[in-house]
Coordinates of C-alpha atoms in Angstrom, one line a residue:
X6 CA 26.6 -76.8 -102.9
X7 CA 26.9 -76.0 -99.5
X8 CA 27.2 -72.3 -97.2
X9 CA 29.9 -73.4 -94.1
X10 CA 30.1 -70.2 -91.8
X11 CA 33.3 -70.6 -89.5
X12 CA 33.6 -68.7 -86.4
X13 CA 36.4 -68.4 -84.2
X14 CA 36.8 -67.1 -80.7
X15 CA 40.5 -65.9 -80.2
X16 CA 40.1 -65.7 -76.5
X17 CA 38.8 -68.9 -75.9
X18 CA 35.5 -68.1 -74.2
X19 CA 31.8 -68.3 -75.7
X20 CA 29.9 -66.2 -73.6
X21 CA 25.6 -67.7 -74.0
X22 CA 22.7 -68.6 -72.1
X23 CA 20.5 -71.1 -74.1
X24 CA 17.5 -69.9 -74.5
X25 CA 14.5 -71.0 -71.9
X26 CA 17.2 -71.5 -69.4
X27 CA 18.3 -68.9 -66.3
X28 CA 22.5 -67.5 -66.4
X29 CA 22.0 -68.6 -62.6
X30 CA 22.1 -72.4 -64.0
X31 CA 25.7 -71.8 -64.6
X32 CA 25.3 -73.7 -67.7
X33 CA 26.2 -71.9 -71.2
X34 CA 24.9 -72.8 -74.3
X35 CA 26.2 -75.8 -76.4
X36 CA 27.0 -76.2 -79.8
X37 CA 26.3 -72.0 -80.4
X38 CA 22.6 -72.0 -81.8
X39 CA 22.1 -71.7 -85.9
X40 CA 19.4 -69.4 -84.5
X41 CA 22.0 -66.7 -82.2
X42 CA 24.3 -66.7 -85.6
X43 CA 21.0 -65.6 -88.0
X44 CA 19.9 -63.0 -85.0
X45 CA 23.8 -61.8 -85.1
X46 CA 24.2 -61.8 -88.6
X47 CA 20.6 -59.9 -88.9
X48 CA 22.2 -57.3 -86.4
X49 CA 25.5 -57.1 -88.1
X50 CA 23.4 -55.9 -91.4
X51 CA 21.4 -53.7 -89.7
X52 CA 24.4 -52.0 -87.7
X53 CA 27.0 -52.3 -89.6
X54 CA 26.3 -52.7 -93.3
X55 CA 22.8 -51.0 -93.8
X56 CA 24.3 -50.5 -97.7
X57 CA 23.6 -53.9 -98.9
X58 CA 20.3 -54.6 -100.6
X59 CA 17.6 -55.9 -98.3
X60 CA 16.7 -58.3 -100.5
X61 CA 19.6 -60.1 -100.8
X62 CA 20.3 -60.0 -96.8
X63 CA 16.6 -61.8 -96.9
X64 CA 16.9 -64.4 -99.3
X65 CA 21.0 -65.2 -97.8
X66 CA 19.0 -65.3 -94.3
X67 CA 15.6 -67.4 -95.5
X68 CA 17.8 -70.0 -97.2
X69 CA 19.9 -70.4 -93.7
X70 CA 17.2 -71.6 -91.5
X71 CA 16.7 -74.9 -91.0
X72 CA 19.1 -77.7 -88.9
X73 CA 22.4 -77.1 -90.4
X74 CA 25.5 -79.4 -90.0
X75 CA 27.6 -78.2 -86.7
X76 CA 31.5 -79.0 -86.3
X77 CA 32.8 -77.6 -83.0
X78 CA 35.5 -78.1 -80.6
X79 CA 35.7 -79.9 -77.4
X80 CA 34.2 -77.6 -74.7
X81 CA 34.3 -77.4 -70.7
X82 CA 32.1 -75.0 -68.9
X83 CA 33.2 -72.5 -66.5
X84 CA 31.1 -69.2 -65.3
X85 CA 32.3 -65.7 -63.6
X86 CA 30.2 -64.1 -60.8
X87 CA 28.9 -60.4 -60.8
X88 CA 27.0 -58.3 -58.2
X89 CA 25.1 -56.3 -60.7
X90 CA 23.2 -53.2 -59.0
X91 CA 19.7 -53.1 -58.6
X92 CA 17.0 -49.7 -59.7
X93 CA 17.2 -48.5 -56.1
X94 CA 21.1 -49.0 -55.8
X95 CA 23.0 -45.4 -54.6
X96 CA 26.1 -44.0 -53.8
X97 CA 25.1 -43.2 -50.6
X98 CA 24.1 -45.7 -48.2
X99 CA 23.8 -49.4 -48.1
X100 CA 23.8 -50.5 -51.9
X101 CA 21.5 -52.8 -54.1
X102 CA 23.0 -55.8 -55.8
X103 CA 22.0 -58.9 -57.0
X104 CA 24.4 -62.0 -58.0
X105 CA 24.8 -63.3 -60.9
X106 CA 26.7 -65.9 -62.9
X107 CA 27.6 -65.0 -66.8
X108 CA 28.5 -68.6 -67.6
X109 CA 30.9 -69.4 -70.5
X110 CA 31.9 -72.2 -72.6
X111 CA 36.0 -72.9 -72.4
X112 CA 37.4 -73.9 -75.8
X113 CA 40.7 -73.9 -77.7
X114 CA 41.2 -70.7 -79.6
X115 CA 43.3 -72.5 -82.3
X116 CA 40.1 -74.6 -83.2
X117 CA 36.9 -73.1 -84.7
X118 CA 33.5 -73.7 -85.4
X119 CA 31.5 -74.9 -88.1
X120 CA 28.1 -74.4 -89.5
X121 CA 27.0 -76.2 -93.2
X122 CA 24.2 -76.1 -94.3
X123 CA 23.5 -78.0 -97.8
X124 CA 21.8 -74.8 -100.2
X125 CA 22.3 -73.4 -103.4
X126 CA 22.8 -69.9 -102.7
X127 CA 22.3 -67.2 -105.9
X128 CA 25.7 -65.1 -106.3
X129 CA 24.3 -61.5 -104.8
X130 CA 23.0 -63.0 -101.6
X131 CA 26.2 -65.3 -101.0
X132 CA 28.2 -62.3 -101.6
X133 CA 26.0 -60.3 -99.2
X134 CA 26.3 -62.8 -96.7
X135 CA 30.5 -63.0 -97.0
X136 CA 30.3 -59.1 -96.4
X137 CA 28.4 -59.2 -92.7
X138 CA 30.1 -62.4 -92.2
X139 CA 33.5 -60.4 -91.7
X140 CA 31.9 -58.0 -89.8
X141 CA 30.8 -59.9 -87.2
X142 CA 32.5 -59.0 -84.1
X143 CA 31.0 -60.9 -81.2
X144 CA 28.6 -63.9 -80.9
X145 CA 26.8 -64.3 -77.5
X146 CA 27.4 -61.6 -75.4
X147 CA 30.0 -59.5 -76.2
X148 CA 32.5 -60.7 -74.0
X149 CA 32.6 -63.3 -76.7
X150 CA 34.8 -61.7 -79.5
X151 CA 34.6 -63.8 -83.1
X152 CA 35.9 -63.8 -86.0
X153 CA 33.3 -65.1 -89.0
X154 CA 34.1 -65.7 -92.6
X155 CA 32.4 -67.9 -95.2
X156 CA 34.6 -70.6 -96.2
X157 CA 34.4 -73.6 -98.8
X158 CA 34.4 -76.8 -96.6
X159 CA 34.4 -77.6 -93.0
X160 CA 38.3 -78.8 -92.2
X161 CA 39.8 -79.2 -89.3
X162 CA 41.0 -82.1 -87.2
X163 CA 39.8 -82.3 -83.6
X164 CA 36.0 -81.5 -83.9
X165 CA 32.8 -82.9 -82.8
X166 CA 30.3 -83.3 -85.6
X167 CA 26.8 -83.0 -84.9
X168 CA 23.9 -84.1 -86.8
X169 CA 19.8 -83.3 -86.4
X170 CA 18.6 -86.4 -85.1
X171 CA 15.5 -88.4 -84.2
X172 CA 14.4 -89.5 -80.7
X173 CA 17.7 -90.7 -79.6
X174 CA 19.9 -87.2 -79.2
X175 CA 22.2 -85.7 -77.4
X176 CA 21.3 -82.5 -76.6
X177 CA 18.5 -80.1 -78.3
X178 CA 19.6 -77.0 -80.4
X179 CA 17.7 -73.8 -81.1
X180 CA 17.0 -73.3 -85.2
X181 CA 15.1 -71.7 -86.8
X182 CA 11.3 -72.5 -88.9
X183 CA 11.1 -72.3 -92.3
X184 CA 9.7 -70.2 -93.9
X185 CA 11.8 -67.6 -91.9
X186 CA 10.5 -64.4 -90.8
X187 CA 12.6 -61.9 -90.2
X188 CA 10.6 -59.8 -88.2
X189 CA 11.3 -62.6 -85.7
X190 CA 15.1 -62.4 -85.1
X191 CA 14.7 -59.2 -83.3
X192 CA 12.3 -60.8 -80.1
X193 CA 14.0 -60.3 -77.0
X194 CA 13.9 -62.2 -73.9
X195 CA 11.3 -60.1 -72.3
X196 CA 9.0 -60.3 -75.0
X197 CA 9.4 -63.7 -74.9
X198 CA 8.4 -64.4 -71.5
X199 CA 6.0 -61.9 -71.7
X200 CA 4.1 -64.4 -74.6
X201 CA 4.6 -66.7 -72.1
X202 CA 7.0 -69.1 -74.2
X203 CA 10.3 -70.8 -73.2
X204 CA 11.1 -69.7 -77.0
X205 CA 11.3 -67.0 -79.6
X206 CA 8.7 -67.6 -82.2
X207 CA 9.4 -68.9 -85.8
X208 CA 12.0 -71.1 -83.5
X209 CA 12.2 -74.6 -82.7
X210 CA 14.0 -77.0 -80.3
X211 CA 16.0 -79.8 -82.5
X212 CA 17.2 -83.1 -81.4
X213 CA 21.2 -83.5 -82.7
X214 CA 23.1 -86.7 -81.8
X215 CA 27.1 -86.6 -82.4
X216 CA 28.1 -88.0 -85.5
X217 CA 31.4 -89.5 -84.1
X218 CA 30.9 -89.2 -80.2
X219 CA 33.6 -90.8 -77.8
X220 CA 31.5 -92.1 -75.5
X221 CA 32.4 -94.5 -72.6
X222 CA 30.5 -96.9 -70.3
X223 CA 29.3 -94.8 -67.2
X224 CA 30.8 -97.8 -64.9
X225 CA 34.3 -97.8 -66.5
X226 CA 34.0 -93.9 -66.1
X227 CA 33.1 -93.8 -62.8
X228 CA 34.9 -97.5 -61.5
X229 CA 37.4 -96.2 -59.2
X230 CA 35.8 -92.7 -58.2
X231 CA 32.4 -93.5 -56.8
X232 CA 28.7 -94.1 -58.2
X233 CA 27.9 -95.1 -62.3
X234 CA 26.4 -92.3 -63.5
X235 CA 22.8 -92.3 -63.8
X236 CA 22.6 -93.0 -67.9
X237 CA 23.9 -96.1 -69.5
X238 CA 26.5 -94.0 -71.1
X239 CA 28.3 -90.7 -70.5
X240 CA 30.9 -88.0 -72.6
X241 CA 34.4 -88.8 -71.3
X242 CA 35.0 -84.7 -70.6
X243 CA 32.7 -83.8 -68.1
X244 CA 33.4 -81.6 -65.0
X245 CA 32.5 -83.3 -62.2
X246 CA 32.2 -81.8 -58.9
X247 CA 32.2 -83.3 -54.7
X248 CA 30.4 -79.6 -53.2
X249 CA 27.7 -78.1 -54.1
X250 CA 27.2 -74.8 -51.5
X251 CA 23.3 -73.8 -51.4
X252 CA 21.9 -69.8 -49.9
X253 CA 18.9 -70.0 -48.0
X254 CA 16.7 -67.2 -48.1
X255 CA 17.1 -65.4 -44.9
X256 CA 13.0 -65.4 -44.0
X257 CA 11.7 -67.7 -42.9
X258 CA 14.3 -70.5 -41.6
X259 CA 14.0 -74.2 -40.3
X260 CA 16.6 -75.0 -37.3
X261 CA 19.2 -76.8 -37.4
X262 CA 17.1 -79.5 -35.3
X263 CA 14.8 -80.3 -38.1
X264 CA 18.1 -80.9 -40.7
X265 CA 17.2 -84.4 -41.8
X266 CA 13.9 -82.7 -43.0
X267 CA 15.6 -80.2 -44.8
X268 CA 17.7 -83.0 -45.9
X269 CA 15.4 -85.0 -47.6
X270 CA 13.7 -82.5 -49.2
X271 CA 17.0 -81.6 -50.8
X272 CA 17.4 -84.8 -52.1
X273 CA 13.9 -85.5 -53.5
X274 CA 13.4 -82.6 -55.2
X275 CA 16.7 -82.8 -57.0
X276 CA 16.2 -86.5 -58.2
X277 CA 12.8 -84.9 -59.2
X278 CA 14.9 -82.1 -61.2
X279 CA 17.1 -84.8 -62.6
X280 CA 16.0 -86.2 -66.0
X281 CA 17.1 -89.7 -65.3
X282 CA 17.9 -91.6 -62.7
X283 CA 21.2 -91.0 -60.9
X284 CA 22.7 -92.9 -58.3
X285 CA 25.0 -89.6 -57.2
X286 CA 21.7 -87.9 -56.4
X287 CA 19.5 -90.9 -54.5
X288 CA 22.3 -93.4 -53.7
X289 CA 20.3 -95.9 -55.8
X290 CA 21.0 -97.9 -58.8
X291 CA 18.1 -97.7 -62.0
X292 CA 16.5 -100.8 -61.0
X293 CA 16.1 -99.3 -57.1
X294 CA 18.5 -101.3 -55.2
X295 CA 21.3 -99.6 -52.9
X296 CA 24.6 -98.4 -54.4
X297 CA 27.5 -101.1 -53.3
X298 CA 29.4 -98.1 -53.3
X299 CA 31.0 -96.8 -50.0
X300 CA 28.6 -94.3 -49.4
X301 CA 29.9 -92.1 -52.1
X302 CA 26.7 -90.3 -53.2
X303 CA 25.4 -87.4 -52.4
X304 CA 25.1 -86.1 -48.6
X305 CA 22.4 -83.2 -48.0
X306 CA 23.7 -81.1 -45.1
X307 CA 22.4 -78.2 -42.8
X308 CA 24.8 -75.7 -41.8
X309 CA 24.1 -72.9 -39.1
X310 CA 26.3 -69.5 -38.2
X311 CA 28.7 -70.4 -34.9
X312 CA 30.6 -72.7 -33.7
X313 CA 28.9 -74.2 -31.4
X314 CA 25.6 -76.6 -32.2
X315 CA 22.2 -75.6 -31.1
X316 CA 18.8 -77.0 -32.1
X317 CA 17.3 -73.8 -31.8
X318 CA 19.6 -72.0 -34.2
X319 CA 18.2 -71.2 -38.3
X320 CA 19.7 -72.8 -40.8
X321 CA 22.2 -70.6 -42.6
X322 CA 23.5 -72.7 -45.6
X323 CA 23.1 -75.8 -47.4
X324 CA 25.8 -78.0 -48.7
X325 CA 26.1 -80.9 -51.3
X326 CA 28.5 -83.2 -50.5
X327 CA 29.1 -86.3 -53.0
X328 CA 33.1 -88.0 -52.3
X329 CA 32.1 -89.9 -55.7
X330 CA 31.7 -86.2 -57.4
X331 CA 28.2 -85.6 -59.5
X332 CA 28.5 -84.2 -63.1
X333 CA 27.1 -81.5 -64.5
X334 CA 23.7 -82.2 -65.5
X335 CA 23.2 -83.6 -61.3
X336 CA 24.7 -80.1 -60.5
X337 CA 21.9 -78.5 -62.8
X338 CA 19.0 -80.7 -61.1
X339 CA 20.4 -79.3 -58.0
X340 CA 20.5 -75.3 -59.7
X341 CA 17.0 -75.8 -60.9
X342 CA 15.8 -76.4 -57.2
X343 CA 14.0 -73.3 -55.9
X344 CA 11.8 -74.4 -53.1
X345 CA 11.5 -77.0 -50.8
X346 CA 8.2 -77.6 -49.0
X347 CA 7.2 -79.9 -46.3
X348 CA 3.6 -79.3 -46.0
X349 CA 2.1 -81.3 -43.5
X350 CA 4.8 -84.3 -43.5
X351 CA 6.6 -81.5 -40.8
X352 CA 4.2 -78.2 -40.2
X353 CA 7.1 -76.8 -38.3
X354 CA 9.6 -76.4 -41.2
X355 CA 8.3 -73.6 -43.6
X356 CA 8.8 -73.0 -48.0
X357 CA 12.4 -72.3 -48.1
X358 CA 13.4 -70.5 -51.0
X359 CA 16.8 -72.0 -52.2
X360 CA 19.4 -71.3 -54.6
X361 CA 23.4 -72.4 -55.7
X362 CA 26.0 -70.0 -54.4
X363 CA 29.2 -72.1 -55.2
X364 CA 30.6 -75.2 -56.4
X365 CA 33.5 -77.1 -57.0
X366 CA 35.4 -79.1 -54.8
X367 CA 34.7 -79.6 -51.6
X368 CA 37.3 -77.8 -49.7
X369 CA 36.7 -74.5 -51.6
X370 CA 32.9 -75.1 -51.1
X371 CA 32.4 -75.5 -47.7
X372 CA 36.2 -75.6 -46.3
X373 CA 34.7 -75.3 -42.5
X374 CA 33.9 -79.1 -42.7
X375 CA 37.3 -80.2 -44.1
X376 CA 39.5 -79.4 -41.7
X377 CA 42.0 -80.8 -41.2
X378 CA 42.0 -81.5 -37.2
X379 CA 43.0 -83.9 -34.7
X380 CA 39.5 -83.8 -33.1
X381 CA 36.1 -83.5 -34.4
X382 CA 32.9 -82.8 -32.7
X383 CA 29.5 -83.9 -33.7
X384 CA 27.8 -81.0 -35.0
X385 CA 24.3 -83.3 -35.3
X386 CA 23.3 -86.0 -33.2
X387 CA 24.9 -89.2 -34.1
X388 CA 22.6 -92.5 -34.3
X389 CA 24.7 -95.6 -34.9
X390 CA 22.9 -97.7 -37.9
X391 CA 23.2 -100.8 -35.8
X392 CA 21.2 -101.8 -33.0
X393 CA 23.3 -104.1 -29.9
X394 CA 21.8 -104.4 -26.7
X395 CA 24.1 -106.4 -24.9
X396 CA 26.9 -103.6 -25.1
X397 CA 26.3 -100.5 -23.0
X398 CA 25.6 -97.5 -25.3
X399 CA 28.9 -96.0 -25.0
X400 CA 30.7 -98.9 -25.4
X401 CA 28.2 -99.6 -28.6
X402 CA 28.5 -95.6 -30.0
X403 CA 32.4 -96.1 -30.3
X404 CA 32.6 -99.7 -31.8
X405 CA 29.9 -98.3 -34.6
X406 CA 32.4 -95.3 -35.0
X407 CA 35.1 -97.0 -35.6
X408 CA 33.6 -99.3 -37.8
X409 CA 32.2 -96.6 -40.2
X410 CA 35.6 -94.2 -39.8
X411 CA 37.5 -97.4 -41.3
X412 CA 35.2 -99.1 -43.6
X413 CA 33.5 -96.6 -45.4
X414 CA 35.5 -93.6 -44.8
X415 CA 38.9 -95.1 -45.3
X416 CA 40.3 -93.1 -42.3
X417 CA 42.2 -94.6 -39.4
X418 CA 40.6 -95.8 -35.7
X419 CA 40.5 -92.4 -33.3
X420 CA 42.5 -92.9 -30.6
X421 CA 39.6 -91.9 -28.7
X422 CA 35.3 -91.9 -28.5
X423 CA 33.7 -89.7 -26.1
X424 CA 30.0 -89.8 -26.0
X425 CA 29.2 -85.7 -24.2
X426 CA 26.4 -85.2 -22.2
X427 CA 23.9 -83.0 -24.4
X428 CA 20.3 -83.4 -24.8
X429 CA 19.5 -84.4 -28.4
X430 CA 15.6 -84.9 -28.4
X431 CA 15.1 -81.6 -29.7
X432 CA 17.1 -82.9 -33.3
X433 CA 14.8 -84.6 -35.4
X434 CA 16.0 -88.1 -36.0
X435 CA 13.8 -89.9 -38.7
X436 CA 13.2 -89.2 -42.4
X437 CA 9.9 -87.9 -43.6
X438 CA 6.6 -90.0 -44.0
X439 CA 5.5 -92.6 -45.7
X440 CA 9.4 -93.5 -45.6
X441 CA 9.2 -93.3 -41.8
X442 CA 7.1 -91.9 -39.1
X443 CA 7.9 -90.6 -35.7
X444 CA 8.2 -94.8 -34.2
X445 CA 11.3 -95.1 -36.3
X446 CA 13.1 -92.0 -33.8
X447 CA 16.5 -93.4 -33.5
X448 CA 18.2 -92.8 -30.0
X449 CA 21.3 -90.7 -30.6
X450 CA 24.0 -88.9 -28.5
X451 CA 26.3 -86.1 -29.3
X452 CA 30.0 -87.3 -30.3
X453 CA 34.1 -86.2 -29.9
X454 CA 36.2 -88.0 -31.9
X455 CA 40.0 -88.0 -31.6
X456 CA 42.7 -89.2 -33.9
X457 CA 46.5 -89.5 -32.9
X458 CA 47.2 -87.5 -36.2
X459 CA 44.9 -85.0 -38.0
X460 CA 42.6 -86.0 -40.5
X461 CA 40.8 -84.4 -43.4
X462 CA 36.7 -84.3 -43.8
X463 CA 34.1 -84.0 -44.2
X464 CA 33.2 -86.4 -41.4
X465 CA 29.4 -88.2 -41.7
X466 CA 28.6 -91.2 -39.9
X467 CA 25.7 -93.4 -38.9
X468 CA 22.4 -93.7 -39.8
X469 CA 20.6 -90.7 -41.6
X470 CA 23.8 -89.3 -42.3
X471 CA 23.0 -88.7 -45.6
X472 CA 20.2 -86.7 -44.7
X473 CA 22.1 -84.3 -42.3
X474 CA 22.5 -86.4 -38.9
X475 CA 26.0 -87.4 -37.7
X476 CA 28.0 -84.6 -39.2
X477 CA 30.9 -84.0 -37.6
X478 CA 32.9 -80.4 -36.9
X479 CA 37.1 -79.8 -36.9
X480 CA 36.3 -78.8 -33.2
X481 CA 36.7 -75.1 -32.4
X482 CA 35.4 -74.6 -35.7
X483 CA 32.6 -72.5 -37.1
X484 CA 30.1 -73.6 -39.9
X485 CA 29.3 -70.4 -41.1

């Protein structure tokens, strides 16, 4: 025989946080968790129907844990952002808030979910357990309204079937030990952290692998919009995004002079996040080589307030720009990035605490580099990433320009180049050691571009660009 639980969510939204992870990762929890239904179903007794014999409620709940069968539908993830007040907020005077995200799963409403597990349950505590069942109201937080009933099979065309699985798995799942204690379903987050664990005890992480997965190859994914993904294969739904927009805590700051420090830092510690490799993230394919892409990874820029560049001004903003988009598990490396530190590799850059504030696509993220405009300014020192000394340099800067506007930008020749007259020794202009040390300072001027006809951005050229040098402005336009 065999207990199947269906839930359904009438408003389309599963409102959880897996456990061990932060809301502020944006990322909800994925098949719902064997482990949240007992906890729910526990609190549904306790609230709701405190009539029913305890001991049937126990044995019902002692014969669900375990790894049970899941069927659910296809899900995308989305999030909502609150400014929830702090202790010392007040009427009066200048409130106390604090962002957060209260991310959500996205699902059909016509199309529940499915839990089986394979047991032989007595008649009193089946019975019990059809009684709480149908008076669950919410799974998750409450935002997420359900609808539970035991049923007699798992039928429904248009599901996902998961399976507990060995070392090859698709994602991990929260269930709970056997023999089950019921003392702890009630632990709390708090008292979890507090015992210094990532999860409630008498719980357990297990590996489930889709039973019937669509899955793809990452390179016919991925052929005509930019970089393979990082693993050889890769789920068909998704999200991908091209901006990723970063806060920087406002004490203390690096200047915008030191971007391609701040720049590389980005990008190391969120390959370092990652949990394979990804050639969104480094530009890099697994066995270490350069992307033959057209520079469609990811480019870690510095952003300042005003419109006007100077190397003594903080940086106010980071953003994550990747024209090939990164999915969802590179957005959660990037999330799970807290602090970059240069140490001695660059005394004068200090810890800068970091953390996502937006993204999505690029022109919602960070619409001040899109444009579109007729003429952009640099914003960062250009260096071309070819050397030629037979050409005088200005000659040489707009050649390398042009070259890099039409072959890996895919926009048309500027109908003019105008290399400006602005120190730019103050702007650091090589990455950080043992790639390169201060020898490998590129020479590099400041840069006006104009087209006949105005183009859209984000505008990055020449060498280090991925780093933060050579971005380029809608001119008259601020960056922050």
């Amino acid at each position: 025989m065999a207990i199947v639980i269906r839930l359904e969510f009438p408003w389309g939204r599963y409102h959880a946080t897996q456990w061990g992870r932060n809301e502020n990762e944006g990322h909800p929890e994925w098949p719902p968790s064997p482990w949240r239904v007992l906890r729910a179903l526990f609190a549904t007794w306790k609230t709701r129907c405190p009539h029913l014999p305890a001991e049937d409620i126990e044995t019902a709940l002692r014969q669900l844990a375990g790894s049970p069968a899941l069927h659910t539908p296809v899900m995308r993830p989305a999030h909502l952002r609150h400014y929830m007040p702090q202790r010392d907020h007040r009427s009066i005077g200048k409130p106390s808030t604090m962002l957060t995200f209260d991310p959500f799963a996205v699902i059909d409403p016509q199309l529940p979910v499915f839990m089986e597990w394979n047991v032989d349950m007595p008649s009193g505590p089946a019975a019990a357990l059809v009684e709480i069942a149908s008076a669950l109201s919410y799974l998750g937080r409450s935002e997420s309204i359900c609808n539970a009933a035991l049923v007699d099979r798992a039928e429904c065309p248009g599901l996902v079937s998961w399976q507990p699985a060995g070392d090859l798995s698709d994602t991990e799942i929260l269930c709970a030990r056997k023999p089950l204690e019921l003392g702890n379903l009630i632990q709390t987050p708090g008292e979890t952290r507090k015992g210094r664990r990532l999860i409630p005890t008498g719980s357990h992480l297990v590996p489930y692998k889709k039973a019937d997965p669509a899955r793809v190859e990452a390179t016919s994914v991925r052929a005509k919009t930019g970089p393979a993904r990082s693993t050889t294969t890769t789920t068909s739904w998704l999200p991908e995004y091209t901006g990723v927009r970063l806060a920087v805590h406002p004490r203390p700051r690096p200047t915008i002079s030191d971007a391609v420090v701040v720049g590389d830092l980005l990008r190391q510690a969120a390959i370092d996040k990652h949990d394979a490799p990804s050639e969104a993230l480094s530009g890099k394919i697994p066995s270490g080589e350069r992307s033959s892409h057209k520079h469609q990874h990811a480019h870690y820029l510095s952003l300042i307030r005003g419109s006007q560049p100077d190397p003594s001004k903080p940086v106010d903003s980071l953003v994550v720009w990747a024209p090939g988009r990164i999915d969802s598990h590179e957005l959660t490396a990037l999330a799970r990035v807290k602090w970059l530190r240069a140490g001695r590799a660059a005394s004068r850059v200090p810890n800068l605490a970091i953390a996502v504030s937006a993204f999505g696509d690029i022109k919602d993220v960070a619409p001040e580099l899109v444009g579109p405009s007729s003429s952009w300014q640099s914003f960062t020192p250009f260096a071309p990433g070819r050397h030629n000394r037979k050409l005088p340099w200005n000659e040489h800067i707009r050649i390398e320009i042009e070259r890099e506007l039409t072959v890996y930008r895919d926009l048309p020749v500027p109908a003019s180049v105008e290399v400006l007259h602005a120190d730019t020794r103050r702007y650091r202009r090589y990455r950080l050691p043992p790639k390169e040390t201060m020898s490998d300072n590129r020479r590099a001027s400041m840069v006006q571009i104009q087209f006949a006809k105005p183009v859209e951005g984000p505008i990055a050229l020449g060498a280090l660009s991925h780093f933060g040098l050579g971005l380029f402005l809608p001119y008259g336009l601020s960056a922050g």
